PDB file of C-alpha atoms in Angstrom:
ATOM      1  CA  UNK A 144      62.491 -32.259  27.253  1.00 62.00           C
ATOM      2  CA  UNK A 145      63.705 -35.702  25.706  1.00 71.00           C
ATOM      3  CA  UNK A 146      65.794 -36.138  22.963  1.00 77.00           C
ATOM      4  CA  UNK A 147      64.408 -38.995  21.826  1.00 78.00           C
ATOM      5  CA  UNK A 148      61.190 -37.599  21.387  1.00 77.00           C
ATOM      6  CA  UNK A 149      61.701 -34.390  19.751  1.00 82.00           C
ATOM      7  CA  UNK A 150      63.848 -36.053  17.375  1.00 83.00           C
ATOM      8  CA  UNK A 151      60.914 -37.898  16.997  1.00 82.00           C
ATOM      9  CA  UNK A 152      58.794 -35.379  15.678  1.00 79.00           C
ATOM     10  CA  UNK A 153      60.962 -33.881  13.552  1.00 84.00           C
ATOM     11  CA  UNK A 154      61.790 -36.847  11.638  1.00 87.00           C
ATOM     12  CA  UNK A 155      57.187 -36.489  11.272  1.00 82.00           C
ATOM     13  CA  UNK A 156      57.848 -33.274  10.377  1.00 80.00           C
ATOM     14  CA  UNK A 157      59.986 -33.597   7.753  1.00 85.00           C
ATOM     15  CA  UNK A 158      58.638 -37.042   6.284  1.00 86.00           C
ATOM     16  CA  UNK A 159      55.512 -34.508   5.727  1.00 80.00           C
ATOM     17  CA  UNK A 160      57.308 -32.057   3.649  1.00 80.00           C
ATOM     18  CA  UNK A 161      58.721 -34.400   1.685  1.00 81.00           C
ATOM     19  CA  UNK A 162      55.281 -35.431   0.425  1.00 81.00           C
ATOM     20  CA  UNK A 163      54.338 -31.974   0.154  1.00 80.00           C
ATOM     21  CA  UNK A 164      56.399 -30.947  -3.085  1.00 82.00           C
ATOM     22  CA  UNK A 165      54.495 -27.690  -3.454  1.00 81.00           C
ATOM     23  CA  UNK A 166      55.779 -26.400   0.085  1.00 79.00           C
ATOM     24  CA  UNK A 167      59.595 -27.561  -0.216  1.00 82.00           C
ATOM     25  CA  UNK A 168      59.432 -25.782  -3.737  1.00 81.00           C
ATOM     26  CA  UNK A 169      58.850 -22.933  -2.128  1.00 78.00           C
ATOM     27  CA  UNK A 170      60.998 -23.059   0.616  1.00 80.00           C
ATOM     28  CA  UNK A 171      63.855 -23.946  -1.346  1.00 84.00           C
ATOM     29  CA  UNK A 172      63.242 -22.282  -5.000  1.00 87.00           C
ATOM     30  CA  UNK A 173      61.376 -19.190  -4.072  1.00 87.00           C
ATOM     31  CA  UNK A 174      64.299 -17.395  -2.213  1.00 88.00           C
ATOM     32  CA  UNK A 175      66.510 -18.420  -5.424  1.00 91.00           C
ATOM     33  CA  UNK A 176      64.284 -17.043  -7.583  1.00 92.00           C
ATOM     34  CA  UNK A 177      63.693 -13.720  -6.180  1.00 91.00           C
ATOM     35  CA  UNK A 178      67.605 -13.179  -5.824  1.00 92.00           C
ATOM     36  CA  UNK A 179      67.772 -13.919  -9.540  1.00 94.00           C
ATOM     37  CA  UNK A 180      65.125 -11.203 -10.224  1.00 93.00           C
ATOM     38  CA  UNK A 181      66.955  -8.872  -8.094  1.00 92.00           C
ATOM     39  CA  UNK A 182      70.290  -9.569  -9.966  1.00 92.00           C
ATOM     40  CA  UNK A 183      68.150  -8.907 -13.380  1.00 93.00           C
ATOM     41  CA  UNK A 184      66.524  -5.651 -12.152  1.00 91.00           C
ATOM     42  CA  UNK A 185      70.033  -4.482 -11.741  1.00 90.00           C
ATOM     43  CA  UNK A 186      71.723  -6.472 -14.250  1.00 87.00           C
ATOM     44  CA  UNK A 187      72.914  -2.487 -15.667  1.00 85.00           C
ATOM     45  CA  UNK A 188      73.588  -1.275 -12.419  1.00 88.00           C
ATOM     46  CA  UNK A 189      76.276  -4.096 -10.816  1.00 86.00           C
ATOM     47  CA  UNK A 190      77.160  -2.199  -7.539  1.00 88.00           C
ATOM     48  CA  UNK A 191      73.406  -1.795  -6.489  1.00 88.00           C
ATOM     49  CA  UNK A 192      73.564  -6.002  -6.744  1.00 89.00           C
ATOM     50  CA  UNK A 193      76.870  -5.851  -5.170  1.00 86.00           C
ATOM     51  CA  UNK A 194      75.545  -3.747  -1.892  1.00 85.00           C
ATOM     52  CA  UNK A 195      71.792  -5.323  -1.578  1.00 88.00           C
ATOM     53  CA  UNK A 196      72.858  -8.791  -2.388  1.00 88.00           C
ATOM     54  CA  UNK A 197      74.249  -9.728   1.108  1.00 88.00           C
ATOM     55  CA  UNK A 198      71.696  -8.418   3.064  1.00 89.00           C
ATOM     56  CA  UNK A 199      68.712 -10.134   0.538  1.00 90.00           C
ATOM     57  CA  UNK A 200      70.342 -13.178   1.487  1.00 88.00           C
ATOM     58  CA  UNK A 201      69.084 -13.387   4.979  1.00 87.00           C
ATOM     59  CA  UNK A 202      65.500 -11.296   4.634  1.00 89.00           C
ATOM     60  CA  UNK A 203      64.402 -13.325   1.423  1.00 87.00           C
ATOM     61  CA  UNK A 204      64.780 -16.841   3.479  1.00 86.00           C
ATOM     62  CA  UNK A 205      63.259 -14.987   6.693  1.00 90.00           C
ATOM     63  CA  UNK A 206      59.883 -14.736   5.135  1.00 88.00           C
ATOM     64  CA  UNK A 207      59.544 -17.394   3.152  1.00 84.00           C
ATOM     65  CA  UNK A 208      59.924 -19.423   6.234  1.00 85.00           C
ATOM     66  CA  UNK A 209      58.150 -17.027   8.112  1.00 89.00           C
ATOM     67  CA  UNK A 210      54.876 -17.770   6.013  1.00 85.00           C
ATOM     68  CA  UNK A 211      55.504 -21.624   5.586  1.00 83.00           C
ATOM     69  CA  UNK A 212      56.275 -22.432   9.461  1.00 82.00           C
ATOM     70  CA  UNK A 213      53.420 -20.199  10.214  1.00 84.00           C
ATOM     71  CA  UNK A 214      50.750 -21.537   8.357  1.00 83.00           C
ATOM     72  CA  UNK A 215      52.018 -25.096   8.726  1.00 79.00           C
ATOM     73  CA  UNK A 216      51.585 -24.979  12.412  1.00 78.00           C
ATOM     74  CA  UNK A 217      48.408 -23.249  12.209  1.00 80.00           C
ATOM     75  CA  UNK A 218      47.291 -26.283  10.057  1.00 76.00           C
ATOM     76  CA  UNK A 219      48.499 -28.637  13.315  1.00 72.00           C
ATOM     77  CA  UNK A 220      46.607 -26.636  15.197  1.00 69.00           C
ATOM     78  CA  UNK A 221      42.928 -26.292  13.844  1.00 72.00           C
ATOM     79  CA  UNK A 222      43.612 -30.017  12.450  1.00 70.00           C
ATOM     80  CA  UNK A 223      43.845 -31.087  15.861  1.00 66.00           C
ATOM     81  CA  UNK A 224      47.280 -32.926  15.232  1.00 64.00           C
ATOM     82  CA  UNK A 225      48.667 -31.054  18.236  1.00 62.00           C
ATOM     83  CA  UNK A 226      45.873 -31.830  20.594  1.00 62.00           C
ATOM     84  CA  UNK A 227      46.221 -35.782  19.977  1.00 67.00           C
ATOM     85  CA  UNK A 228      50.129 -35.446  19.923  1.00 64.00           C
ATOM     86  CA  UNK A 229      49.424 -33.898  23.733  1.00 60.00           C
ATOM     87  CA  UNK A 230      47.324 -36.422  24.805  1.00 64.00           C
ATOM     88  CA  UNK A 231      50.832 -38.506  24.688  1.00 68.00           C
ATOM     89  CA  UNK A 232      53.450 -38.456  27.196  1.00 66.00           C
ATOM     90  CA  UNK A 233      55.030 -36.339  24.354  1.00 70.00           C
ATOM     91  CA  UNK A 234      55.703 -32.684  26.917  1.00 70.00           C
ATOM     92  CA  UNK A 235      55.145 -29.154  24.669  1.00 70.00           C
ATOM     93  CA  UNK A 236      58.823 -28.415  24.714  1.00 71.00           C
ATOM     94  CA  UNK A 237      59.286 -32.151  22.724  1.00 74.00           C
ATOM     95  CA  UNK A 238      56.847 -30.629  20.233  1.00 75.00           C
ATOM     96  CA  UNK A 239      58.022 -27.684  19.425  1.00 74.00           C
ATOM     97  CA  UNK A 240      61.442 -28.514  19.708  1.00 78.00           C
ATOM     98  CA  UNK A 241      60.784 -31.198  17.283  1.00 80.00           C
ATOM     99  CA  UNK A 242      59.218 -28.722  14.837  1.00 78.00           C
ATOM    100  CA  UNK A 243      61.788 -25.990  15.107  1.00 79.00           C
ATOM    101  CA  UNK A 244      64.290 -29.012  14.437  1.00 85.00           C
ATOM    102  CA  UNK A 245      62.605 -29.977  11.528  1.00 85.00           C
ATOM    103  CA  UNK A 246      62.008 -26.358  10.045  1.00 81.00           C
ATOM    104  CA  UNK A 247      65.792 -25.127  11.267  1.00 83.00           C
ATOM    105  CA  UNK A 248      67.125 -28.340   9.374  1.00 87.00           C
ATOM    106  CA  UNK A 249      64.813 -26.896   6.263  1.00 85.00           C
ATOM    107  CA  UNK A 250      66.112 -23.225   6.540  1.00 82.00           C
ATOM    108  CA  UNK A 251      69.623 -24.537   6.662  1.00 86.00           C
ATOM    109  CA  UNK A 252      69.444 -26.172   3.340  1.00 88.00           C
ATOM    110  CA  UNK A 253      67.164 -22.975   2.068  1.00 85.00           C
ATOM    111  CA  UNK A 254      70.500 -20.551   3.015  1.00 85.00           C
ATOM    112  CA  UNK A 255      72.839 -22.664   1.859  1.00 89.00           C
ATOM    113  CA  UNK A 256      71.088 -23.111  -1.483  1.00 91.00           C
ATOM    114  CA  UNK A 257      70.685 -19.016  -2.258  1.00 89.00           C
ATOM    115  CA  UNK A 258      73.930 -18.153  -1.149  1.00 89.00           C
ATOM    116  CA  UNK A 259      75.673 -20.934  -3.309  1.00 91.00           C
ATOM    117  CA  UNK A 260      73.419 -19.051  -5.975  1.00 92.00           C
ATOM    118  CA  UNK A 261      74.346 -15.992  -5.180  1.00 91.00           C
ATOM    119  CA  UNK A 262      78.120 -16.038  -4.727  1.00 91.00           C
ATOM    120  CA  UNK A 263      78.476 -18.473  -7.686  1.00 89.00           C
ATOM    121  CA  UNK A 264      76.441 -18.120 -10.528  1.00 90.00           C
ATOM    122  CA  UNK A 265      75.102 -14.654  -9.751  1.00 90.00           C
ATOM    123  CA  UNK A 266      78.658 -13.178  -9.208  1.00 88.00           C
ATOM    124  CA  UNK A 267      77.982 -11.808  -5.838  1.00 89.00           C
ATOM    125  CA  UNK A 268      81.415 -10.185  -4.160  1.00 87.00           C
ATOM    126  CA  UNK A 269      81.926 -10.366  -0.581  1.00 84.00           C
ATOM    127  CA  UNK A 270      84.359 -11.471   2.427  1.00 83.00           C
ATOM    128  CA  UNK A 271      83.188 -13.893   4.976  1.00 84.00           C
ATOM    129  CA  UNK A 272      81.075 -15.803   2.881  1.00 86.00           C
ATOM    130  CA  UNK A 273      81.681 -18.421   5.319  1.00 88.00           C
ATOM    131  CA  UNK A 274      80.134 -16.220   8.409  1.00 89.00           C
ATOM    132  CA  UNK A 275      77.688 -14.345   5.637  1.00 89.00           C
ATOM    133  CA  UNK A 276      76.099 -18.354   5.205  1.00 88.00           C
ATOM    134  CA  UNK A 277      75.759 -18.848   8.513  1.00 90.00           C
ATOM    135  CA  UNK A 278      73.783 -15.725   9.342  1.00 90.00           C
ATOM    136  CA  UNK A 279      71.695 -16.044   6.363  1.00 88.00           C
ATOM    137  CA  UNK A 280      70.860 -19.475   8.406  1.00 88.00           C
ATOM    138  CA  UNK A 281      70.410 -17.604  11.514  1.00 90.00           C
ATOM    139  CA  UNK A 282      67.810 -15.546  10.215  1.00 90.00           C
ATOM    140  CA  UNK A 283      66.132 -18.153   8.216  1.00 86.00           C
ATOM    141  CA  UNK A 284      65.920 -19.893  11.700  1.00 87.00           C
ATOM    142  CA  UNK A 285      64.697 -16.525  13.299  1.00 90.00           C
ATOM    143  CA  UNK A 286      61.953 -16.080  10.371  1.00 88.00           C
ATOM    144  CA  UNK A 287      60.863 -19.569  11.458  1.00 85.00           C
ATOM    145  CA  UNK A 288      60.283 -19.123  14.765  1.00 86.00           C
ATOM    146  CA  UNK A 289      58.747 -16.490  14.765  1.00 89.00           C
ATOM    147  CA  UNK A 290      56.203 -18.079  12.744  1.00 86.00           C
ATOM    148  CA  UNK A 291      55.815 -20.729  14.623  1.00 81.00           C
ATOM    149  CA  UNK A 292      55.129 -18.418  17.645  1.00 84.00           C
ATOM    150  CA  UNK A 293      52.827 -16.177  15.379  1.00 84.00           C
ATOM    151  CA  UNK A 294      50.317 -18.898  14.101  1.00 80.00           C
ATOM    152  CA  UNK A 295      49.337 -19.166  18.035  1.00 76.00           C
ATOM    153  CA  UNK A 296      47.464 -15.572  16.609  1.00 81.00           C
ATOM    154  CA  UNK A 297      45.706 -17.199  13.766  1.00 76.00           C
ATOM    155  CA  UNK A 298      42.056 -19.443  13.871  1.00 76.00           C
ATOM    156  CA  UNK A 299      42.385 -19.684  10.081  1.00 77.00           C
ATOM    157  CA  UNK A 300      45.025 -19.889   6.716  1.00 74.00           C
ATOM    158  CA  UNK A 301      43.781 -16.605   5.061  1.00 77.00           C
ATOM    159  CA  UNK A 302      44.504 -15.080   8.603  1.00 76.00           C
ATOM    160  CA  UNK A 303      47.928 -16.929   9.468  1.00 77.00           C
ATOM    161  CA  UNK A 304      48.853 -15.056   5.533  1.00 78.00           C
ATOM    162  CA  UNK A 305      47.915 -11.706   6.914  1.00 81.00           C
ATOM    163  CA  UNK A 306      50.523 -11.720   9.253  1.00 80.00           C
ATOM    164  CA  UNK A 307      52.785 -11.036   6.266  1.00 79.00           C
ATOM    165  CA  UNK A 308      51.837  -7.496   5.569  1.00 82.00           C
ATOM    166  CA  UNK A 309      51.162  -6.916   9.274  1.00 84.00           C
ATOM    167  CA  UNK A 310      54.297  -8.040  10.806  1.00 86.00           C
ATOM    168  CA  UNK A 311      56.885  -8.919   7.943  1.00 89.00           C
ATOM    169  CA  UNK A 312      56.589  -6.324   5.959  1.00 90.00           C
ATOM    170  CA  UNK A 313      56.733  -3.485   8.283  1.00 92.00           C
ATOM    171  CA  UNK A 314      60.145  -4.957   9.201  1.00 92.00           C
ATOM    172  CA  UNK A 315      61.545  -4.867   5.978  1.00 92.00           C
ATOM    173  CA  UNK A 316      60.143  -1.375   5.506  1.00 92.00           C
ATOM    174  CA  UNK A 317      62.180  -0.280   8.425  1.00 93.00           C
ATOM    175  CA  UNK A 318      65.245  -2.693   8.586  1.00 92.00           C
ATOM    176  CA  UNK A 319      67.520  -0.334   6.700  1.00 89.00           C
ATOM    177  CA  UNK A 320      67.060  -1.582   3.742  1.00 88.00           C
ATOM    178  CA  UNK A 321      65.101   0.939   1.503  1.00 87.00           C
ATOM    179  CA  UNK A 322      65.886   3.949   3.366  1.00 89.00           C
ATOM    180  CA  UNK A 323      69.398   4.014   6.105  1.00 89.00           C
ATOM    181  CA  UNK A 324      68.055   4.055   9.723  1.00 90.00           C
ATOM    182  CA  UNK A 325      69.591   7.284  10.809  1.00 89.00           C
ATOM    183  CA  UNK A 326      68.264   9.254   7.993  1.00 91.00           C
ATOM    184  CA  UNK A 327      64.674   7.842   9.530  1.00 91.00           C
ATOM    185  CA  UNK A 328      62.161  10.027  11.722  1.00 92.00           C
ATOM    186  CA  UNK A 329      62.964   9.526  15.365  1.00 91.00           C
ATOM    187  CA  UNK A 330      59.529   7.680  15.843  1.00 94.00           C
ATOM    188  CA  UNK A 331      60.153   5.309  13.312  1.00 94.00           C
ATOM    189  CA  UNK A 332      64.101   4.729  14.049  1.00 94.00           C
ATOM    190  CA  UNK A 333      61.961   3.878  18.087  1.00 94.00           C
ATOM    191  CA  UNK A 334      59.929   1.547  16.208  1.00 95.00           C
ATOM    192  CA  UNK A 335      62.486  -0.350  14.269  1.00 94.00           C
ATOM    193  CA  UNK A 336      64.732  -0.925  17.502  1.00 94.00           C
ATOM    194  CA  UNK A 337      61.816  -2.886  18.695  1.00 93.00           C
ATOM    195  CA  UNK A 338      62.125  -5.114  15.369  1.00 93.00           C
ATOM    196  CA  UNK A 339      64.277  -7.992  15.236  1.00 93.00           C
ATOM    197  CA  UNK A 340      64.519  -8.080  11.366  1.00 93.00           C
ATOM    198  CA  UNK A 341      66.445  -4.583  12.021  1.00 94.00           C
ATOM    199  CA  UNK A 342      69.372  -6.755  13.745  1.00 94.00           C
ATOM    200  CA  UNK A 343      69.335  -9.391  11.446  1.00 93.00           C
ATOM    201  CA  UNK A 344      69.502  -6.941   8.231  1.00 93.00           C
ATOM    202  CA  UNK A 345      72.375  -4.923  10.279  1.00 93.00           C
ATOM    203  CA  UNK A 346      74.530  -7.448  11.069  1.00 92.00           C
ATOM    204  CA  UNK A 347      74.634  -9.048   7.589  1.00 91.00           C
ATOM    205  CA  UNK A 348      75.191  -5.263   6.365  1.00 89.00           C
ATOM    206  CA  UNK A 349      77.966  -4.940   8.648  1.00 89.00           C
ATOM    207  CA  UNK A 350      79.385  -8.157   7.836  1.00 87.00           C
ATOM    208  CA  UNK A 351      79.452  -7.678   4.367  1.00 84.00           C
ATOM    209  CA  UNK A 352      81.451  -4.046   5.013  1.00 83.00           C
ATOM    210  CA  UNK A 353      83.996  -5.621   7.076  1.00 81.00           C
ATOM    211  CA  UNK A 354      82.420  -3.626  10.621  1.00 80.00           C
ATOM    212  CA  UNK A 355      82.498  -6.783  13.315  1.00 81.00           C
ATOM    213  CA  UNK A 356      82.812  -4.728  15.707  1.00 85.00           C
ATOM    214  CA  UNK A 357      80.894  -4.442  19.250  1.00 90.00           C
ATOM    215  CA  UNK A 358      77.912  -3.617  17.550  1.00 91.00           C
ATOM    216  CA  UNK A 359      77.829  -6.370  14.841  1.00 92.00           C
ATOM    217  CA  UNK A 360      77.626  -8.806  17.754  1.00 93.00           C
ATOM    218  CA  UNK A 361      75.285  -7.640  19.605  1.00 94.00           C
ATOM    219  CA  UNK A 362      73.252  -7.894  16.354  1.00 94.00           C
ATOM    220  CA  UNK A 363      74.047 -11.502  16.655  1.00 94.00           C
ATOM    221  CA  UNK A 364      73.065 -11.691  20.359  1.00 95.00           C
ATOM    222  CA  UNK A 365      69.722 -10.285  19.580  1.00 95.00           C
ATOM    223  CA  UNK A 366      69.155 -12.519  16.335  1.00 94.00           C
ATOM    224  CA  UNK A 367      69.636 -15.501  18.632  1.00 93.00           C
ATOM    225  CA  UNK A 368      67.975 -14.420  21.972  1.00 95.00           C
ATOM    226  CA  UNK A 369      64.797 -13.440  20.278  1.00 94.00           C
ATOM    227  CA  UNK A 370      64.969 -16.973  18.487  1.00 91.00           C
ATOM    228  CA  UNK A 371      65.132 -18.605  21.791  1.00 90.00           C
ATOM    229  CA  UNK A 372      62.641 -16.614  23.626  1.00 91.00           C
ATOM    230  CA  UNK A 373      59.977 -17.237  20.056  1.00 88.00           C
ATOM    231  CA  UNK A 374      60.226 -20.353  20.486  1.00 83.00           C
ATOM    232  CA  UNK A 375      60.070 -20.288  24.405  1.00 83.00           C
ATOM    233  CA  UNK A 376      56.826 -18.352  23.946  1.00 83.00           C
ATOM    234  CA  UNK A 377      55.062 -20.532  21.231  1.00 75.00           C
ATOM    235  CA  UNK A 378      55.774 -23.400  23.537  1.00 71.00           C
ATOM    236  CA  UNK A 379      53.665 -22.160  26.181  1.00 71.00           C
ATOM    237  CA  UNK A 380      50.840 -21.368  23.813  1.00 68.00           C
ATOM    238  CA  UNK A 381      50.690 -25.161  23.203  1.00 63.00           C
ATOM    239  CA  UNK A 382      47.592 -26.353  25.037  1.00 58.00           C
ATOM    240  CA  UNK A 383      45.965 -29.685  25.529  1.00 50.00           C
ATOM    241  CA  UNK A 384      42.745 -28.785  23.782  1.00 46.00           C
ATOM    242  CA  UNK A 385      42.152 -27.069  20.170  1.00 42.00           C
ATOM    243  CA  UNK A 386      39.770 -24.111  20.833  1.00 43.00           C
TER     244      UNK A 386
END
C-alpha cells in the first residue's frame, strides 16, 4: 500500500460528500435525531434514557454508516469508478484504504456529534464519556466496514438497502438490547455470538456500568479485529473489471 495514494482517494472521497448535502445530512443529523426521539419517548420515564442512551450511541451511528458506505460503494462499483481507478497503478489496498479513511474520518465526526448531543443537551449520565466517545467511533467505523465489504453482495441500490433488514437488523434484534442475552433461547444466544454488533452493544453496556473487566476487552478486541478483517475481505473483492 502507499500512503500517498490512499490519502489520495480519500481526499476524492470526501470532496464527493461534500457536494452531496443529502448524504452528509444523514450521516451527521440522522443519528442526532433519532437519539432525540428516544429521549422524547421516554421523556416520563428518565432511567429508561439513562440505561439505553449509552449503548444507542454506538448502534444508531453503526447503521447509518452501514447503509451510506454500503450503497456508496455499490454506486463505485456498477458506475465503473472502481474499474478505471484499477486500471491505474493505484493497488486495491490504496482503494479501499482510501475509502475506509474517508468514511472512518466521517464516522468520527458522526460520534462525536451525538454524543456531544447526548451528554449535553439531552442530559445523558455516565462515566467515561471520554472512552464511551471513542467506542461509539469504533463502532461507527465497524458499521462502515462492514458496508463497504457488504456492497461486494449487491448488483443494484434497492438490493445494497436490503441488506438492512437482512443483516442489521437481526443484530440489533439480538445484541442485548431489547431482550438481555442470557434470558435468550440457547439457539439464538449461538447465533448472536456469531454477530459482531453483540460485542460492540456489550462493551458500551459494560462501559457505561463501570464492568472493564476481561470481558469488556475482549469486546474491544473483537470490535476491532472484525473491522480489520471487513475491510481485508472487501479488498480482495475489488477486481479489475465491473461484472
Amino acid at each position: 500500500m502507499s500512503v500517498r495514494r490512499t490519502r489520495a482517494t480519500a481526499v476524492r472521497v470526501l470532496q464527493q460528500l461534500r457536494h452531496d448535502p443529502r448524504t452528509v445530512a444523514l450521516l451527521l443529523a440522522v443519528p442526532c435525531v433519532l437519539m432525540i426521539l428516544v429521549h422524547e419517548l421516554f421523556v416520563g420515564r428518565p432511567q429508561v434514557f439513562q440505561s439505553l442512551g449509552v449503548p444507542l450511541l454506538g448502534i444508531f451511528p453503526f447503521v447509518a454508516m452501514f447503509i451510506v458506505t454500503s450503497i456508496t460503494m455499490l454506486r463505485e462499483r456498477t458506475t465503473g469508478t472502481l474499474e478505471r481507478l484499477l486500471t491505474t497503478p493505484i493497488a486495491r489496498g490504496d482503494l479501499l484504504g482510501g475509502y475506509g479513511l474517508a468514511f472512518a474520518l466521517v464516522a468520527a465526526a458522526q460520534a462525536i456529534l451525538v454524543s456531544i448531543l447526548s451528554f449535553g443537551l439531552l442530559g445523558l449520565e455516565a462515566d467515561h464519556r471520554a472512552a464511551i466517545v471513542l467506542l461509539a467511533i469504533a463502532n461507527a467505523v465497524l458499521g462502515m466496514s462492514l458496508g463497504l465489504f457488504a456492497s461486494a453482495f449487491a448488483r443494484t441500490e434497492f438490493q445494497a438497502v436490503q441488506f438492512m433488514p437482512a443483516f442489521v437488523l437481526p443484530q440489533i434484534l439480538l445484541c442485548g438490547l431489547l431482550v438481555p442475552r442470557d434470558q435468550m433461547a440457547g439457539w439464538l444466544q449461538a447465533v448472536a455470538a456469531l454477530m459482531p454488533l453483540t460485542y460492540a452493544y456489550d462493551a458500551l453496556k459494560r462501559l457505561a456500568d463501570g464492568l472493564t473487566g476481561p470481558r469488556f476487552w475482549l469486546d474491544v478486541v473483537v470490535v476491532l479485529g472484525v473491522t480489520v478483517l471487513a475491510l481485508v475481505l472487501g479488498a480482495g473483492t475489488l477486481r479489475r473489471r465491473t461484472p
